[in-house]
PDB file of C-alpha atoms in Angstrom:
ATOM      1  CA  UNK A  17     -37.585 -80.326 -28.532  1.00  0.00           C
ATOM      2  CA  UNK A  18     -35.009 -77.663 -29.276  1.00  0.00           C
ATOM      3  CA  UNK A  19     -34.088 -74.636 -27.231  1.00  0.00           C
ATOM      4  CA  UNK A  20     -35.065 -72.401 -30.125  1.00  0.00           C
ATOM      5  CA  UNK A  21     -38.515 -74.042 -30.296  1.00  0.00           C
ATOM      6  CA  UNK A  22     -39.055 -73.339 -26.608  1.00  0.00           C
ATOM      7  CA  UNK A  23     -37.912 -69.738 -26.966  1.00  0.00           C
ATOM      8  CA  UNK A  24     -40.059 -69.265 -30.091  1.00  0.00           C
ATOM      9  CA  UNK A  25     -43.147 -70.594 -28.273  1.00  0.00           C
ATOM     10  CA  UNK A  26     -42.487 -68.308 -25.318  1.00  0.00           C
ATOM     11  CA  UNK A  27     -41.962 -65.354 -27.678  1.00  0.00           C
ATOM     12  CA  UNK A  28     -45.314 -66.144 -29.340  1.00  0.00           C
ATOM     13  CA  UNK A  29     -47.080 -66.155 -25.966  1.00  0.00           C
ATOM     14  CA  UNK A  30     -45.450 -62.834 -25.038  1.00  0.00           C
ATOM     15  CA  UNK A  31     -46.502 -61.354 -28.413  1.00  0.00           C
ATOM     16  CA  UNK A  32     -50.074 -62.495 -27.781  1.00  0.00           C
ATOM     17  CA  UNK A  33     -50.079 -60.636 -24.464  1.00  0.00           C
ATOM     18  CA  UNK A  34     -49.108 -57.257 -25.957  1.00  0.00           C
ATOM     19  CA  UNK A  35     -51.777 -54.583 -25.491  1.00  0.00           C
ATOM     20  CA  UNK A  36     -52.065 -54.241 -29.304  1.00  0.00           C
ATOM     21  CA  UNK A  37     -52.897 -57.967 -29.490  1.00  0.00           C
ATOM     22  CA  UNK A  38     -55.591 -57.619 -26.827  1.00  0.00           C
ATOM     23  CA  UNK A  39     -53.493 -58.611 -23.819  1.00  0.00           C
ATOM     24  CA  UNK A  40     -55.455 -57.964 -20.634  1.00  0.00           C
ATOM     25  CA  UNK A  41     -53.380 -56.433 -17.800  1.00  0.00           C
ATOM     26  CA  UNK A  42     -55.944 -57.754 -15.311  1.00  0.00           C
ATOM     27  CA  UNK A  43     -55.502 -61.354 -16.499  1.00  0.00           C
ATOM     28  CA  UNK A  44     -51.874 -61.560 -17.645  1.00  0.00           C
ATOM     29  CA  UNK A  45     -48.599 -60.729 -15.905  1.00  0.00           C
ATOM     30  CA  UNK A  46     -46.913 -60.073 -19.265  1.00  0.00           C
ATOM     31  CA  UNK A  47     -49.742 -57.791 -20.383  1.00  0.00           C
ATOM     32  CA  UNK A  48     -49.471 -55.938 -17.072  1.00  0.00           C
ATOM     33  CA  UNK A  49     -45.707 -55.428 -17.478  1.00  0.00           C
ATOM     34  CA  UNK A  50     -46.103 -54.246 -21.070  1.00  0.00           C
ATOM     35  CA  UNK A  51     -49.032 -52.011 -20.148  1.00  0.00           C
ATOM     36  CA  UNK A  52     -46.950 -50.344 -17.416  1.00  0.00           C
ATOM     37  CA  UNK A  53     -44.171 -49.701 -19.929  1.00  0.00           C
ATOM     38  CA  UNK A  54     -40.395 -50.007 -19.973  1.00  0.00           C
ATOM     39  CA  UNK A  55     -39.806 -48.848 -16.412  1.00  0.00           C
ATOM     40  CA  UNK A  56     -41.722 -51.879 -15.115  1.00  0.00           C
ATOM     41  CA  UNK A  57     -39.985 -54.606 -17.103  1.00  0.00           C
ATOM     42  CA  UNK A  58     -36.572 -52.943 -16.981  1.00  0.00           C
ATOM     43  CA  UNK A  59     -36.821 -52.795 -13.193  1.00  0.00           C
ATOM     44  CA  UNK A  60     -37.657 -56.517 -13.185  1.00  0.00           C
ATOM     45  CA  UNK A  61     -34.609 -57.243 -15.360  1.00  0.00           C
ATOM     46  CA  UNK A  62     -32.417 -55.445 -12.830  1.00  0.00           C
ATOM     47  CA  UNK A  63     -33.984 -57.335  -9.929  1.00  0.00           C
ATOM     48  CA  UNK A  64     -33.652 -60.694 -11.660  1.00  0.00           C
ATOM     49  CA  UNK A  65     -30.024 -60.027 -12.653  1.00  0.00           C
ATOM     50  CA  UNK A  66     -29.262 -59.291  -9.009  1.00  0.00           C
ATOM     51  CA  UNK A  67     -30.990 -62.516  -7.968  1.00  0.00           C
ATOM     52  CA  UNK A  68     -28.860 -64.483 -10.470  1.00  0.00           C
ATOM     53  CA  UNK A  69     -25.733 -62.969  -8.926  1.00  0.00           C
ATOM     54  CA  UNK A  70     -26.937 -63.753  -5.405  1.00  0.00           C
ATOM     55  CA  UNK A  71     -27.819 -67.358  -6.329  1.00  0.00           C
ATOM     56  CA  UNK A  72     -24.388 -67.829  -7.919  1.00  0.00           C
ATOM     57  CA  UNK A  73     -22.646 -66.375  -4.868  1.00  0.00           C
ATOM     58  CA  UNK A  74     -24.700 -68.677  -2.627  1.00  0.00           C
ATOM     59  CA  UNK A  75     -23.749 -71.679  -4.807  1.00  0.00           C
ATOM     60  CA  UNK A  76     -20.086 -70.814  -4.228  1.00  0.00           C
ATOM     61  CA  UNK A  77     -20.756 -71.451  -0.535  1.00  0.00           C
ATOM     62  CA  UNK A  78     -22.764 -74.663  -0.862  1.00  0.00           C
ATOM     63  CA  UNK A  79     -26.126 -73.241  -1.864  1.00  0.00           C
ATOM     64  CA  UNK A  80     -28.261 -75.038  -4.441  1.00  0.00           C
ATOM     65  CA  UNK A  81     -26.968 -74.616  -7.993  1.00  0.00           C
ATOM     66  CA  UNK A  82     -30.512 -75.186  -9.259  1.00  0.00           C
ATOM     67  CA  UNK A  83     -31.418 -71.768  -7.889  1.00  0.00           C
ATOM     68  CA  UNK A  84     -29.069 -70.202 -10.458  1.00  0.00           C
ATOM     69  CA  UNK A  85     -31.075 -71.905 -13.201  1.00  0.00           C
ATOM     70  CA  UNK A  86     -34.400 -70.751 -11.748  1.00  0.00           C
ATOM     71  CA  UNK A  87     -33.224 -67.157 -11.399  1.00  0.00           C
ATOM     72  CA  UNK A  88     -31.649 -67.193 -14.863  1.00  0.00           C
ATOM     73  CA  UNK A  89     -34.975 -68.414 -16.279  1.00  0.00           C
ATOM     74  CA  UNK A  90     -36.658 -65.397 -14.655  1.00  0.00           C
ATOM     75  CA  UNK A  91     -34.000 -63.092 -16.116  1.00  0.00           C
ATOM     76  CA  UNK A  92     -34.340 -64.558 -19.620  1.00  0.00           C
ATOM     77  CA  UNK A  93     -38.134 -64.342 -19.404  1.00  0.00           C
ATOM     78  CA  UNK A  94     -38.111 -60.664 -18.462  1.00  0.00           C
ATOM     79  CA  UNK A  95     -35.456 -60.018 -21.106  1.00  0.00           C
ATOM     80  CA  UNK A  96     -37.781 -61.571 -23.669  1.00  0.00           C
ATOM     81  CA  UNK A  97     -40.580 -59.253 -22.533  1.00  0.00           C
ATOM     82  CA  UNK A  98     -38.227 -56.320 -23.164  1.00  0.00           C
ATOM     83  CA  UNK A  99     -37.235 -57.707 -26.561  1.00  0.00           C
ATOM     84  CA  UNK A 100     -40.910 -58.021 -27.531  1.00  0.00           C
ATOM     85  CA  UNK A 101     -41.591 -54.448 -26.475  1.00  0.00           C
ATOM     86  CA  UNK A 102     -38.854 -53.255 -28.830  1.00  0.00           C
ATOM     87  CA  UNK A 103     -39.980 -55.490 -31.703  1.00  0.00           C
ATOM     88  CA  UNK A 104     -37.171 -58.010 -31.248  1.00  0.00           C
ATOM     89  CA  UNK A 105     -37.066 -61.724 -30.420  1.00  0.00           C
ATOM     90  CA  UNK A 106     -34.842 -64.339 -28.858  1.00  0.00           C
ATOM     91  CA  UNK A 107     -34.015 -65.380 -32.440  1.00  0.00           C
ATOM     92  CA  UNK A 108     -32.390 -61.959 -32.912  1.00  0.00           C
ATOM     93  CA  UNK A 109     -30.210 -62.612 -29.858  1.00  0.00           C
ATOM     94  CA  UNK A 110     -29.335 -66.111 -31.085  1.00  0.00           C
ATOM     95  CA  UNK A 111     -28.380 -64.634 -34.484  1.00  0.00           C
ATOM     96  CA  UNK A 112     -26.092 -62.138 -32.737  1.00  0.00           C
ATOM     97  CA  UNK A 113     -24.476 -64.928 -30.724  1.00  0.00           C
ATOM     98  CA  UNK A 114     -23.984 -66.907 -33.950  1.00  0.00           C
ATOM     99  CA  UNK A 115     -22.399 -63.829 -35.560  1.00  0.00           C
ATOM    100  CA  UNK A 116     -19.945 -63.634 -32.665  1.00  0.00           C
ATOM    101  CA  UNK A 117     -19.141 -67.350 -32.737  1.00  0.00           C
ATOM    102  CA  UNK A 118     -15.476 -67.908 -33.350  1.00  0.00           C
ATOM    103  CA  UNK A 119     -14.495 -64.374 -32.359  1.00  0.00           C
ATOM    104  CA  UNK A 120     -12.585 -63.947 -29.171  1.00  0.00           C
ATOM    105  CA  UNK A 121     -14.347 -61.712 -26.690  1.00  0.00           C
ATOM    106  CA  UNK A 122     -11.437 -59.304 -26.883  1.00  0.00           C
ATOM    107  CA  UNK A 123     -11.674 -59.119 -30.690  1.00  0.00           C
ATOM    108  CA  UNK A 124     -15.442 -58.717 -30.614  1.00  0.00           C
ATOM    109  CA  UNK A 125     -15.246 -55.864 -28.105  1.00  0.00           C
ATOM    110  CA  UNK A 126     -12.548 -54.126 -30.162  1.00  0.00           C
ATOM    111  CA  UNK A 127     -14.645 -54.448 -33.336  1.00  0.00           C
ATOM    112  CA  UNK A 128     -17.664 -53.017 -31.512  1.00  0.00           C
ATOM    113  CA  UNK A 129     -15.605 -49.985 -30.406  1.00  0.00           C
ATOM    114  CA  UNK A 130     -14.404 -49.396 -33.987  1.00  0.00           C
ATOM    115  CA  UNK A 131     -17.997 -49.557 -35.279  1.00  0.00           C
ATOM    116  CA  UNK A 132     -19.194 -47.158 -32.570  1.00  0.00           C
ATOM    117  CA  UNK A 133     -16.364 -44.725 -33.364  1.00  0.00           C
ATOM    118  CA  UNK A 134     -17.124 -44.905 -37.103  1.00  0.00           C
ATOM    119  CA  UNK A 135     -20.818 -44.309 -36.432  1.00  0.00           C
ATOM    120  CA  UNK A 136     -20.107 -41.278 -34.238  1.00  0.00           C
ATOM    121  CA  UNK A 137     -17.706 -39.840 -36.838  1.00  0.00           C
ATOM    122  CA  UNK A 138     -20.327 -40.312 -39.570  1.00  0.00           C
ATOM    123  CA  UNK A 139     -22.880 -38.280 -37.601  1.00  0.00           C
ATOM    124  CA  UNK A 140     -22.456 -34.561 -38.349  1.00  0.00           C
ATOM    125  CA  UNK A 141     -21.683 -32.477 -35.273  1.00  0.00           C
ATOM    126  CA  UNK A 142     -24.613 -30.533 -33.852  1.00  0.00           C
ATOM    127  CA  UNK A 143     -27.295 -32.912 -35.157  1.00  0.00           C
ATOM    128  CA  UNK A 144     -29.416 -35.531 -33.525  1.00  0.00           C
ATOM    129  CA  UNK A 145     -29.053 -37.929 -36.443  1.00  0.00           C
TER     130      UNK A 145
END
């Protein structure tokens, strides 16, 4: 079973829990998060990211490394809820990682800055476009 299969199955479950798909906030944690809106799942992403950091710091001092995996799973899960809310999937993230493959992080960051600068220069001043 591939990682992408697992992520695709999880994405399908999350999609099925969206309010538009009939997700019941009383019966489903995902439906509840999506029903509450971005503030709810974005807050969870922040909490889970902090817990990943804490688990990693603990592992540096003899704590269980498995806790990093468990906390990272929580972070990825909540990230996938956010992706679903915005009409995106884990496959979109994997495609972006594939696009970056072979680029050094320094090169990739520099290219991103150039694209952002070009985009801001293309937007006429005084507009919201």
